Coordinates of C-alpha atoms in Angstrom, one line a residue:
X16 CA -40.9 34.7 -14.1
X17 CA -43.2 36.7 -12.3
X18 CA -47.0 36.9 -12.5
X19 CA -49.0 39.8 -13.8
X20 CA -48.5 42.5 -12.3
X21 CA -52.7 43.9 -11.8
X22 CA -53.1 47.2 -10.1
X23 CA -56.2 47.0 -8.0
X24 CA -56.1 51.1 -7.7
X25 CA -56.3 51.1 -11.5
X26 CA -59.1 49.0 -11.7
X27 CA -61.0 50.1 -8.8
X28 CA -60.3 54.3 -8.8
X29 CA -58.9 55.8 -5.8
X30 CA -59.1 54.8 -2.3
X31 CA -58.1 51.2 -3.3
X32 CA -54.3 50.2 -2.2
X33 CA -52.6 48.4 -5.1
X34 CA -50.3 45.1 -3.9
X35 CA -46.3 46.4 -4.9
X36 CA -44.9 45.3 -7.8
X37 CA -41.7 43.3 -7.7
X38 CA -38.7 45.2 -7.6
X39 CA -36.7 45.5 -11.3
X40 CA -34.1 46.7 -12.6
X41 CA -35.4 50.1 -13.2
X42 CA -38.8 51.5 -13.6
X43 CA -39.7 50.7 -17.4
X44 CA -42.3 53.2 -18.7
X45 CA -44.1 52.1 -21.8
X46 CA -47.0 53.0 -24.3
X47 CA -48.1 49.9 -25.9
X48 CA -49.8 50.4 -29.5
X49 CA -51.2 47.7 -31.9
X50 CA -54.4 47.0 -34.0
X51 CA -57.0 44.8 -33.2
X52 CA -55.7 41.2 -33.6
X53 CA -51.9 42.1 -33.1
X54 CA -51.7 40.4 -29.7
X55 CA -50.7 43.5 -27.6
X56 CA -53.0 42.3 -25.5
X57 CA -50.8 39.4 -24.5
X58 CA -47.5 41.3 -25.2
X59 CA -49.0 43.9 -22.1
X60 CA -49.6 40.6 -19.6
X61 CA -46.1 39.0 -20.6
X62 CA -43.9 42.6 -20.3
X63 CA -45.9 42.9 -17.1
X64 CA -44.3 39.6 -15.7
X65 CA -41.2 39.7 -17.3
X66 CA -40.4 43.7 -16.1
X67 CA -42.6 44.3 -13.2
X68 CA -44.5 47.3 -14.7
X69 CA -48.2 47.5 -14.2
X70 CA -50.3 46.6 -16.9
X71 CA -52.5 49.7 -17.0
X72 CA -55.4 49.3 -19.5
X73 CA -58.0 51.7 -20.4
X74 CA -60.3 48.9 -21.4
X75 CA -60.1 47.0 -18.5
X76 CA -61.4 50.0 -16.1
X77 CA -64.1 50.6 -18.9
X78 CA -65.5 46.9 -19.3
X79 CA -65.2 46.8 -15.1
X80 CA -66.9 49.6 -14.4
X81 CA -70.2 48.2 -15.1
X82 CA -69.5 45.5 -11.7
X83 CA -68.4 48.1 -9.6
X84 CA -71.2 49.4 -6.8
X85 CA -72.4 52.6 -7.6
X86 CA -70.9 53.9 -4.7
X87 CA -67.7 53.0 -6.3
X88 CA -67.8 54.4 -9.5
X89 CA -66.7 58.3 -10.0
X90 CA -69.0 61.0 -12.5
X91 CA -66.5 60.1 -15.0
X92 CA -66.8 56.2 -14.9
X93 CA -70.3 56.9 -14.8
X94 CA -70.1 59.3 -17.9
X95 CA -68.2 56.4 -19.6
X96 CA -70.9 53.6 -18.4
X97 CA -73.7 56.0 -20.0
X98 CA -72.3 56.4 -23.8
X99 CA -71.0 52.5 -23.7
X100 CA -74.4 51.7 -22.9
X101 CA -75.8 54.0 -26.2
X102 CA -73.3 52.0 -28.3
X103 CA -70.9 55.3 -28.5
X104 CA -67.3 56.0 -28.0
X105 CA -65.8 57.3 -24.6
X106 CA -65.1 60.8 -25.1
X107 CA -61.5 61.7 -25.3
X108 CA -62.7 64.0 -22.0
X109 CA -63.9 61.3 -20.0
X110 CA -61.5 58.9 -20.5
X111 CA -58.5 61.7 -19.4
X112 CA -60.5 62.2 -16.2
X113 CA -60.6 58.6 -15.7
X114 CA -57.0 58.1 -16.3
X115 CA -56.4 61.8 -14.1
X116 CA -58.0 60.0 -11.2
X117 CA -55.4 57.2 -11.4
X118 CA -52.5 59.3 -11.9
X119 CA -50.8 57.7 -8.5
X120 CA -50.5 54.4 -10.9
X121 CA -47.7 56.3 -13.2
X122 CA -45.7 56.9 -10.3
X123 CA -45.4 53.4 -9.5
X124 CA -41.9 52.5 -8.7
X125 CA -42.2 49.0 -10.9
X126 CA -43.1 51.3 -13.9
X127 CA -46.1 51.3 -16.0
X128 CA -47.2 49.9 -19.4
X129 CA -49.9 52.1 -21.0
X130 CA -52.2 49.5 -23.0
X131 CA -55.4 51.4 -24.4
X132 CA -54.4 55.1 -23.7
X133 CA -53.5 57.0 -25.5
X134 CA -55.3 56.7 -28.4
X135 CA -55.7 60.7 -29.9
X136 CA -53.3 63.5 -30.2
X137 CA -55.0 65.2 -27.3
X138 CA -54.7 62.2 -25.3
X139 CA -51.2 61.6 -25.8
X140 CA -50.3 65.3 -25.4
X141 CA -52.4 65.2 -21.7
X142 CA -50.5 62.2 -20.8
X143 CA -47.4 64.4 -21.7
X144 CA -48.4 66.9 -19.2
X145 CA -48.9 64.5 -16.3
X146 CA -46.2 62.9 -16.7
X147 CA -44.1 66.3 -16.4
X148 CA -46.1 67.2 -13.4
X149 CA -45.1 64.2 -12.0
X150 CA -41.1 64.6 -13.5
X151 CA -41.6 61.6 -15.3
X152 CA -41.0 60.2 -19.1
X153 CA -41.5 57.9 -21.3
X154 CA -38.8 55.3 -21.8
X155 CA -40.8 54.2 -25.3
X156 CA -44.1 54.0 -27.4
X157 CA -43.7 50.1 -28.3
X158 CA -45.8 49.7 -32.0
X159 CA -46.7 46.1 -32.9
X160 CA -46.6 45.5 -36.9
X161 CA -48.7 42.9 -38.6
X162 CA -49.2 43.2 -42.5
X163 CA -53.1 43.1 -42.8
X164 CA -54.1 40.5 -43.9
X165 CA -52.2 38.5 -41.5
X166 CA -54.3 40.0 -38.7
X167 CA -57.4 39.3 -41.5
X168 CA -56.6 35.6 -41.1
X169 CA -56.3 35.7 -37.2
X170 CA -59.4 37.3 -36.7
X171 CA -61.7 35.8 -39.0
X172 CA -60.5 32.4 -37.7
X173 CA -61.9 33.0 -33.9
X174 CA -65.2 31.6 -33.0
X175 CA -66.5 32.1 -29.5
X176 CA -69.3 30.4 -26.6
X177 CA -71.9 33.1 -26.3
X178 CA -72.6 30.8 -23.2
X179 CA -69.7 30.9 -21.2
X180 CA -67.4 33.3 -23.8
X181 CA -64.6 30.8 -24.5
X182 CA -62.5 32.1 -27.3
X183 CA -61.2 29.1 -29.8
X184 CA -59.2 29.2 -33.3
X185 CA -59.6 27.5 -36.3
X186 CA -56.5 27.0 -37.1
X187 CA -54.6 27.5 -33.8
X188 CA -56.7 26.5 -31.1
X189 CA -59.7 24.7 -32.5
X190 CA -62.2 23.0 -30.3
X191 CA -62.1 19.5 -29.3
X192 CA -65.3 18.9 -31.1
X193 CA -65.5 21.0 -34.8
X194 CA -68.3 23.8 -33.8
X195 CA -68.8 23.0 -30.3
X196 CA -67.2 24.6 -27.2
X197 CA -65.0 22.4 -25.1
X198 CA -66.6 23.6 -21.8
X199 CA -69.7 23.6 -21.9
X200 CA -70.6 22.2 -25.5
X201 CA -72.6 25.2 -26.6
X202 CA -72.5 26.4 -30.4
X203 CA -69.2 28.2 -31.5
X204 CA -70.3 31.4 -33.4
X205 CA -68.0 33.9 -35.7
X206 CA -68.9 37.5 -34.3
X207 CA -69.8 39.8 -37.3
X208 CA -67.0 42.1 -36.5
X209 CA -64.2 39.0 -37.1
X210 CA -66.0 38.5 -40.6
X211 CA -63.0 39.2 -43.6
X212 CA -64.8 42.4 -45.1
X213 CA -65.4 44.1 -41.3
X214 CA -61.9 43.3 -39.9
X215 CA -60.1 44.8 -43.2
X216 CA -62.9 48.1 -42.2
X217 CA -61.6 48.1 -38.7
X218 CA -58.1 47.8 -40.1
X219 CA -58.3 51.2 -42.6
X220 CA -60.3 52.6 -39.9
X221 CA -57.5 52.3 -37.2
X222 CA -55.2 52.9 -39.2
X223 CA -56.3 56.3 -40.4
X224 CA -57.0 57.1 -36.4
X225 CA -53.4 56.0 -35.2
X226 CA -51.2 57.0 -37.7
X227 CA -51.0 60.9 -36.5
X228 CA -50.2 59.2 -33.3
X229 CA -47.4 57.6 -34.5
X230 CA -46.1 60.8 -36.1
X231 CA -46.8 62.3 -33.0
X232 CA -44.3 59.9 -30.8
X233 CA -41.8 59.7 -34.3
X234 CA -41.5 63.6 -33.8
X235 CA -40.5 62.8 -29.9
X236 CA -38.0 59.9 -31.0
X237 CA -40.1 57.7 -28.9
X238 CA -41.3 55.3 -31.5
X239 CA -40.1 51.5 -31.8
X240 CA -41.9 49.6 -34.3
X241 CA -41.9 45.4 -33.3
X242 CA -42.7 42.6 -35.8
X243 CA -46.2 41.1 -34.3
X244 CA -45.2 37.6 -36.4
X245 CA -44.2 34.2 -34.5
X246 CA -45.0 32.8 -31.1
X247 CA -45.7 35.4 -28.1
X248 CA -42.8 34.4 -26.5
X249 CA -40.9 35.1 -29.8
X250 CA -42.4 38.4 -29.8
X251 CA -42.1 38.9 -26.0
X252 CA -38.3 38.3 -26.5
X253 CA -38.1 40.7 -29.6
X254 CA -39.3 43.6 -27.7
X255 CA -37.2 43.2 -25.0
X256 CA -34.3 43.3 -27.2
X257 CA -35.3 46.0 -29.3
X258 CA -35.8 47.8 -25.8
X259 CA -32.7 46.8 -24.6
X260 CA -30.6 47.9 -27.9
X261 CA -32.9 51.5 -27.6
X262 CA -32.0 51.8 -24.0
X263 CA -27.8 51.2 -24.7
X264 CA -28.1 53.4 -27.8
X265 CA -29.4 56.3 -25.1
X266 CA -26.7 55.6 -22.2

């Protein structure tokens, strides 16, 4: 299996060369979508290796923007810094201009896999419009499913280092030492937004944000809907077949 497939022109912004992908079979070109606790996170890094496709993720230029030099960092990453800083939301506006500057990384012969973006009817209908400028499509919007309080139960379990921000489990990967972290034996805290009653908030709230969005790519027979439940490499190996039997459905 490959490794990870990282665009450094994603990351970085224009003017930065990426290292090419590995060759695959053919470009795959993917939306990833999935609440918070799902493990699309991990679903993005193993598709990455498995397929070649760049993992492209919204989040990952946001929370790195902040180490870039200033020199580095466009009006609209600076726009982005700004309302992060004041505890707000990235515009819908900002982040399209950030994802407009990178719009060499969805022509990457490996393919893509959107992680992040879109997250709004206007953004998916802008990403639409790229793409046709660029005579691309979608091959699929890939919808992780967890019943909600199975992702209650995953995300009230985690406890993290505020040291050196280790990430532990309860259940599934609890320290060596109950409470304290393995690396550098600081306190394990729960963050108040993996609390029960906050994670069933961020739940409804989600889900009242993304289900237009799922209409939307139902309504473009894009959708595919996998079952978030079992290992990730049970999970990794259900998508790829319910890709597979989408893609032989369309030959």
């Amino acid at each position: 299996m490959s490794s990870v497939v990282r665009p450094r022109r994603w990351l970085a912004g224009p003017g930065h060369d990426c290292e090419p992908p590995p060759s695959t079979r053919r470009p795959c070109r993917l939306v990833l979508l999935g609440a918070p606790g799902v493990g699309k996170g991990t679903q993005a890094g193993l598709l990455s290796s498995r397929l070649g496709a760049c993992q492209l993720s919204t989040g990952d230029v946001l929370r790195g923007a902040k180490r870039l030099a200033a020199c580095d960092r466009s009006p609209a990453m600076e726009l982005a810094i700004a309302a992060m800083s004041r505890g707000e939301l990235v515009p819908d506006e900002v982040v399209l201009e950030i994802v407009r500057e990178r719009v060499d990384c969805l022509r990457c012969h490996g393919g893509f896999l959107l992680d992040g973006f879109p997250r709004t009817i206007a953004q998916a209908e802008a990403l639409d419009d790229m793409l046709a400028a660029e005579h691309l499509g979608l091959d699929a919007v890939v919808s992780y499913d967890l019943p909600i309080e199975r992702i209650v139960a995953r995300l009230s379990g985690r406890r993290v280092c505020p040291g050196c921000q280790a990430v532990y489990h309860v259940e599934t990967q609890p320290p060596q030492t109950e409470g304290r972290c393995d690396r550098c034996g600081g306190p394990l805290v729960q963050r108040d937004d993996d609390r029960p009653d906050a994670v069933r908030v961020r739940m409804q709230t989600y889900e009242a944000a993304t289900a237009p969005l799922l209409d939307y790519y139902v309504a473009r027979a894009l959708l595919v809907s996998v079952p978030a439940d079992g290992t990730p490499e049970e999970i990794l190996d259900r998508t790829l077949e319910t890709l597979d039997i989408r893609a032989a459905s369309r030959a």
